[in-house]
Short mmCIF file of C-alpha atoms in Angstrom, two decimals:
data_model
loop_
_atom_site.label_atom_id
_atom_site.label_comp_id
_atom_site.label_asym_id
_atom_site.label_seq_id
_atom_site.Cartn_x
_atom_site.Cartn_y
_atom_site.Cartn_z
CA UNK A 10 -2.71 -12.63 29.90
CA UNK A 11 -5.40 -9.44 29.95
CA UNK A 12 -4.37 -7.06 27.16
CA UNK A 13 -5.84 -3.77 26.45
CA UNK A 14 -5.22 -1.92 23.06
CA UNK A 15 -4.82 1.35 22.27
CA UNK A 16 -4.07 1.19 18.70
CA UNK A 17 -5.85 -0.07 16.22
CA UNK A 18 -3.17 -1.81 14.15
CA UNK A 19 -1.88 -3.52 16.84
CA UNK A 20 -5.88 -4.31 18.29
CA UNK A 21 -5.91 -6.70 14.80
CA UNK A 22 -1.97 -8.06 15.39
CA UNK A 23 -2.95 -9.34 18.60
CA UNK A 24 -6.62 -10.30 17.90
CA UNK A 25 -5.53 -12.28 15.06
CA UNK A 26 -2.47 -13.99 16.89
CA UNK A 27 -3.72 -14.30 19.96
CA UNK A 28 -7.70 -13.28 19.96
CA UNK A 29 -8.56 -15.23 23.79
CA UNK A 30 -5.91 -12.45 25.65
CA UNK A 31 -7.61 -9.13 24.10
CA UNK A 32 -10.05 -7.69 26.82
CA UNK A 33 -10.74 -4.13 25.35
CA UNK A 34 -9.60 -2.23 22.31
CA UNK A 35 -10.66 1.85 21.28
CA UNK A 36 -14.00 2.79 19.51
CA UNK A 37 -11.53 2.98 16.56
CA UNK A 38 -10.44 -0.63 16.61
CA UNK A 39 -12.11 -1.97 13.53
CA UNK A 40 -10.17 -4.63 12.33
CA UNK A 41 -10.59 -7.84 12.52
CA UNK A 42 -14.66 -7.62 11.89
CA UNK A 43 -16.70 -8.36 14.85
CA UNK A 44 -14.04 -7.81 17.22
CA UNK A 45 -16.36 -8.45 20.57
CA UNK A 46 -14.36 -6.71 23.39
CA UNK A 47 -14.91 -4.02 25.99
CA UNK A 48 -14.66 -0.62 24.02
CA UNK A 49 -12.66 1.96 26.14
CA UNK A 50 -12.74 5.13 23.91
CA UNK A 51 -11.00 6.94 21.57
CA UNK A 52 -6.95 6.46 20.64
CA UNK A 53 -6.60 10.44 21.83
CA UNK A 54 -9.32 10.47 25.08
CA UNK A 55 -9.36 6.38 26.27
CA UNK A 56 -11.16 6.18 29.33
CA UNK A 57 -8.93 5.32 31.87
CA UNK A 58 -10.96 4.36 34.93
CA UNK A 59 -12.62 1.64 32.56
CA UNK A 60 -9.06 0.06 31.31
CA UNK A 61 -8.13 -0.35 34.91
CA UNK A 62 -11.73 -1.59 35.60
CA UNK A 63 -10.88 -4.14 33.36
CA UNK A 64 -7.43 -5.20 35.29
CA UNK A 65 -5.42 -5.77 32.47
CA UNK A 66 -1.95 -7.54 32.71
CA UNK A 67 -0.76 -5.22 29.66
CA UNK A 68 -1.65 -2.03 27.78
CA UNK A 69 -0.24 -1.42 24.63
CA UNK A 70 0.16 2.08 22.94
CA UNK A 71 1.82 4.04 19.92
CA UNK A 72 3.64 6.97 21.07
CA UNK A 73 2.33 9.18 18.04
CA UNK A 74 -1.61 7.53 18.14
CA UNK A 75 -1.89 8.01 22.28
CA UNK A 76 -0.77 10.65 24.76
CA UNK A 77 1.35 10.56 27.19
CA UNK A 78 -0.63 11.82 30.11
CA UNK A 79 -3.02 8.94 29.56
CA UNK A 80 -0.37 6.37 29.22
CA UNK A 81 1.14 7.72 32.99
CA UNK A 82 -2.15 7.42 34.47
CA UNK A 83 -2.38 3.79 33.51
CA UNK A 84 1.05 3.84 35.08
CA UNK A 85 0.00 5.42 38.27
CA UNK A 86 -3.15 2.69 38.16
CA UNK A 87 -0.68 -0.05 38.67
CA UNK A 88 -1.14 -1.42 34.47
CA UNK A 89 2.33 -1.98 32.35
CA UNK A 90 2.38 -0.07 29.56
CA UNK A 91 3.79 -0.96 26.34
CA UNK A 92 4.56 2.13 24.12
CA UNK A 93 6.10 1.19 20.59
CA UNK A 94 7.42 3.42 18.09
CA UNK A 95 6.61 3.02 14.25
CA UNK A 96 8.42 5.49 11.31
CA UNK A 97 9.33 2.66 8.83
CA UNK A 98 8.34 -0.60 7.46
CA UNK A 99 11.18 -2.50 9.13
CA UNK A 100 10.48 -0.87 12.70
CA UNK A 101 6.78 -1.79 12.19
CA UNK A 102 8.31 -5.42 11.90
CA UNK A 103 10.46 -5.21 15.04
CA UNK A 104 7.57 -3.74 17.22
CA UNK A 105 4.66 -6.18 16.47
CA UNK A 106 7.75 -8.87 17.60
CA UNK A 107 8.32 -7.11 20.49
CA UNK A 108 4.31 -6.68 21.23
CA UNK A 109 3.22 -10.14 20.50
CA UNK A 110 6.32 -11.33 22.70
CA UNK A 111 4.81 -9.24 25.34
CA UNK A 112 1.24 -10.64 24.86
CA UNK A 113 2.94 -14.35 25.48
CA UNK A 114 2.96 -15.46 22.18
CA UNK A 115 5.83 -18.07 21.97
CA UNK A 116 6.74 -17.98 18.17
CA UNK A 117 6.36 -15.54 15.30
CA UNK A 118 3.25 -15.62 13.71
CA UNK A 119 2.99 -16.62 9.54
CA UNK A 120 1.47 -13.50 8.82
CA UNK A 121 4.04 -11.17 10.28
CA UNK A 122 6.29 -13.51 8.25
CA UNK A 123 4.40 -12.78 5.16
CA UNK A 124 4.38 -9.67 5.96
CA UNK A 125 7.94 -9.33 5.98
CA UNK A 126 8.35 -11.24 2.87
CA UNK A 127 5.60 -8.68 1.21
CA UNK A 128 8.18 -6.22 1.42
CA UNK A 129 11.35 -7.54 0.80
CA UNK A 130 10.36 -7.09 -3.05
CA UNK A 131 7.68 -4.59 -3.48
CA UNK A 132 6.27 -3.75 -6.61
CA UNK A 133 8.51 -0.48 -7.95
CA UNK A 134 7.61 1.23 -10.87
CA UNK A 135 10.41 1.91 -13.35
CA UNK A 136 10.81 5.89 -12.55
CA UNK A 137 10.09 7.26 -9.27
CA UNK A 138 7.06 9.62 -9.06
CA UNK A 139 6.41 12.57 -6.56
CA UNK A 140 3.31 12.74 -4.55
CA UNK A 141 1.40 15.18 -1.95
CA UNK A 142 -0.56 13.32 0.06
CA UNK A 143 -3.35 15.55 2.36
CA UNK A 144 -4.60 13.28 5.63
CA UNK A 145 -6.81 16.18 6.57
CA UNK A 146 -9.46 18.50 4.87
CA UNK A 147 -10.70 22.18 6.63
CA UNK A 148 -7.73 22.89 7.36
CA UNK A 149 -5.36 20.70 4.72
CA UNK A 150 -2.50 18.71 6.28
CA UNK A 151 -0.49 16.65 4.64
CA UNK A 152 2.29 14.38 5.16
CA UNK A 153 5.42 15.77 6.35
CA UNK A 154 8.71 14.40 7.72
CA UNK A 155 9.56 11.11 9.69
CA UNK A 156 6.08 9.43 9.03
CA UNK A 157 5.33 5.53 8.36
CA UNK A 158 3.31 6.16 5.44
CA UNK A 159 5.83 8.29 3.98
CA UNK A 160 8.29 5.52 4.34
CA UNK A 161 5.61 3.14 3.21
CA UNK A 162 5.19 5.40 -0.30
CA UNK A 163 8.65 5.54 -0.82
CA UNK A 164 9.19 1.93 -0.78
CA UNK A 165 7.18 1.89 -3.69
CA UNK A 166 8.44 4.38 -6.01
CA UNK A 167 6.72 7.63 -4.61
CA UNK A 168 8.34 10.32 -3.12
CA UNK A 169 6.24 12.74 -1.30
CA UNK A 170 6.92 16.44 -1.70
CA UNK A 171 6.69 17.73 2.06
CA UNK A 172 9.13 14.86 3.41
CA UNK A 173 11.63 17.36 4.61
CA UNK A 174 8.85 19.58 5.99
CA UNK A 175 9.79 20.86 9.80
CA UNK A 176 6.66 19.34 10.91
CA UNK A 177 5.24 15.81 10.79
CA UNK A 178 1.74 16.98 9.56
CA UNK A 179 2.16 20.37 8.12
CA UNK A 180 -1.01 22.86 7.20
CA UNK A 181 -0.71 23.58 3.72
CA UNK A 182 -2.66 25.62 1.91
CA UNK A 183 -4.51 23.84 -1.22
CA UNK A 184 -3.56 26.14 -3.74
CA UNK A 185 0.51 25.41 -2.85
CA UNK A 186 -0.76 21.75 -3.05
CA UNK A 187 -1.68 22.39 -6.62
CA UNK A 188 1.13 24.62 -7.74
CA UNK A 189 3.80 22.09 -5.87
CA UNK A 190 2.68 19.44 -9.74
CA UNK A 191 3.09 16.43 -7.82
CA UNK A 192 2.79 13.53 -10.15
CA UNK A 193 -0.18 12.62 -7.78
CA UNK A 194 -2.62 13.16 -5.19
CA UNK A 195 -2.52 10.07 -3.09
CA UNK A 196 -5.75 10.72 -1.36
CA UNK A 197 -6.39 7.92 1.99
CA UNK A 198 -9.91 7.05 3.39
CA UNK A 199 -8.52 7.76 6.88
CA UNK A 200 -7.68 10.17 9.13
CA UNK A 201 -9.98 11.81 6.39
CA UNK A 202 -12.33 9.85 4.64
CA UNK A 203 -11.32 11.06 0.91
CA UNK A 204 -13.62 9.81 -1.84
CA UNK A 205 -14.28 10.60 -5.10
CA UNK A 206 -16.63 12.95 -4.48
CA UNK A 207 -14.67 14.14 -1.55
CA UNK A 208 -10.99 15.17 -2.78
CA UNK A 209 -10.24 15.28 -5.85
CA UNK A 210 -11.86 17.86 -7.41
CA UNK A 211 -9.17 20.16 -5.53
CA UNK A 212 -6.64 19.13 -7.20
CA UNK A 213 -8.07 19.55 -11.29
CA UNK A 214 -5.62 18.68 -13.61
CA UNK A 215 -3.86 16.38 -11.35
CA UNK A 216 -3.96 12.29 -11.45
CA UNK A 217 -5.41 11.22 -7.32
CA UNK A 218 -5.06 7.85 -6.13
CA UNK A 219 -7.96 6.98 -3.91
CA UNK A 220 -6.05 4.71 -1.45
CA UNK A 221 -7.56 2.30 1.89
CA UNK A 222 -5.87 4.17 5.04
CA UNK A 223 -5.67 0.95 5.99
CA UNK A 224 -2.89 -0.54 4.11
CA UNK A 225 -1.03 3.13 4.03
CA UNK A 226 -0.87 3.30 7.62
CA UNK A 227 -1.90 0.29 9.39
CA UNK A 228 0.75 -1.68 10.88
CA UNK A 229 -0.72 -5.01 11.11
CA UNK A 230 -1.84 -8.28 9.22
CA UNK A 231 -2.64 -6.02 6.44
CA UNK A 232 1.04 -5.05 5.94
CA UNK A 233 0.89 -8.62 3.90
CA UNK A 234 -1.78 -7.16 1.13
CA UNK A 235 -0.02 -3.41 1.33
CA UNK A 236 2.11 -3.40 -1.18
CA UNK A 237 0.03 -4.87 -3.85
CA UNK A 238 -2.74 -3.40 -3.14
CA UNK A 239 -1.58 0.25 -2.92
CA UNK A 240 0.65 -0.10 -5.97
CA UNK A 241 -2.79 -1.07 -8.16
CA UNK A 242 -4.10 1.96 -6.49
CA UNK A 243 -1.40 4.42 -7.90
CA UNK A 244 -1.71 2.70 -11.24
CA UNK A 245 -5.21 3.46 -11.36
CA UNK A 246 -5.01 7.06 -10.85
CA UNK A 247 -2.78 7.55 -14.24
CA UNK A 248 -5.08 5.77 -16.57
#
């Protein structure tokens, strides 16, 4: 089996599970650490005449992270394409199945397992708290409806404020951010790289979370560590 990745949480799933069938993952594919495979671009511009250089068996995609002309090229190149879907925890479950199945991997890995387990009893706070949480700076986007990491966040006590928002990633301008009072900023290192020089001096008077993109939108391994890790990370931002 010759897999090519377009997605960078599912580039670690199948690297970790099953590293010897992974022939090429995107320049964004940075999990696990020293992956060594043919790079084939970017999640939004892959190069396509290099994937099918590569004669893969499978490609597998994310219908939000990759478009669609792209994926019917591969198509038209003669390559299967896998597209999964991801808005919730329990979906992210049912697609790395469904992927790793694909990639010939005859039983469910331990990690998925733990993964699964992970969430069954996340670490809830006793009262809910309200969040806005930007994923872009110049112009400022934040989280909006039907989004993994919103479903993520509200799995652990926060609700964000823009969750019924028309749009998936709605431009909002910073100074409605600030007047909205979220109990806090929850401010990711990617798509953005927010830091704390980089952030949260927008929102003055506000507690901000500083949280690893990673485990807020990532659906991989790292699903395991998630919930722990993010709920330190809201903790932090009110003491």
């Amino acid at each position: 089996m010759r897999v090519v990745s377009l997605v960078p949480s599912l580039t670690e799933a199948v690297a970790r599970t099953v590293p010897g069938a992974l022939v090429g993952a995107t320049d964004w594919c940075t999990h696990p650490a020293g992956l060594d495979v043919v790079r084939v671009g970017g999640t939004k511009n892959p190069r396509t005449d290099r994937i099918l250089s590569l004669a893969p068996d499978l490609v597998i995609a994310n219908e939000e992270e990759n478009r669609a002309p792209d994926l019917d090229a591969l198509r038209a190149g003669g390559v299967e394409v896998l597209v999964t879907e991801v808005r919730t925890v329990p979906q992210a479950v049912t697609e790395l199945e469904r992927t790793l199945t694909a990639c010939g991997v005859p039983a469910r890995p331990r990690w998925l397992d733990e993964a699964e387990a992970a969430w069954a009893d996340p670490p809830v706070p006793g009262r809910r708290a309200t969040a806005v949480v930007p994923v872009w700076r110049r112009p400022w986007m934040v989280l909006g409806r039907d989004t993994f990491a919103g479903d993520v966040l509200a799995r652990l006590g926060v609700d964000h404020l823009y969750a019924r928002h028309a749009e998936r990633y709605p431009r909002i301008p910073v100074d409605e951010l600030r007047a909205a009072r979220p109990d806090v900023v929850v401010l990711p290192d990617e798509p953005y790289r927010f830091t704390a020089d980089d952030g949260p001096e927008a929102f003055p008077g506000l507690p901000c979370a500083l949280v690893d993109g990673r485990y807020l939108t990532w659906y991989g391994p790292s699903l395991a560590e998630a919930p722990r890790a993010l709920a330190a990370a809201l903790r932090a931002a009110h003491r």
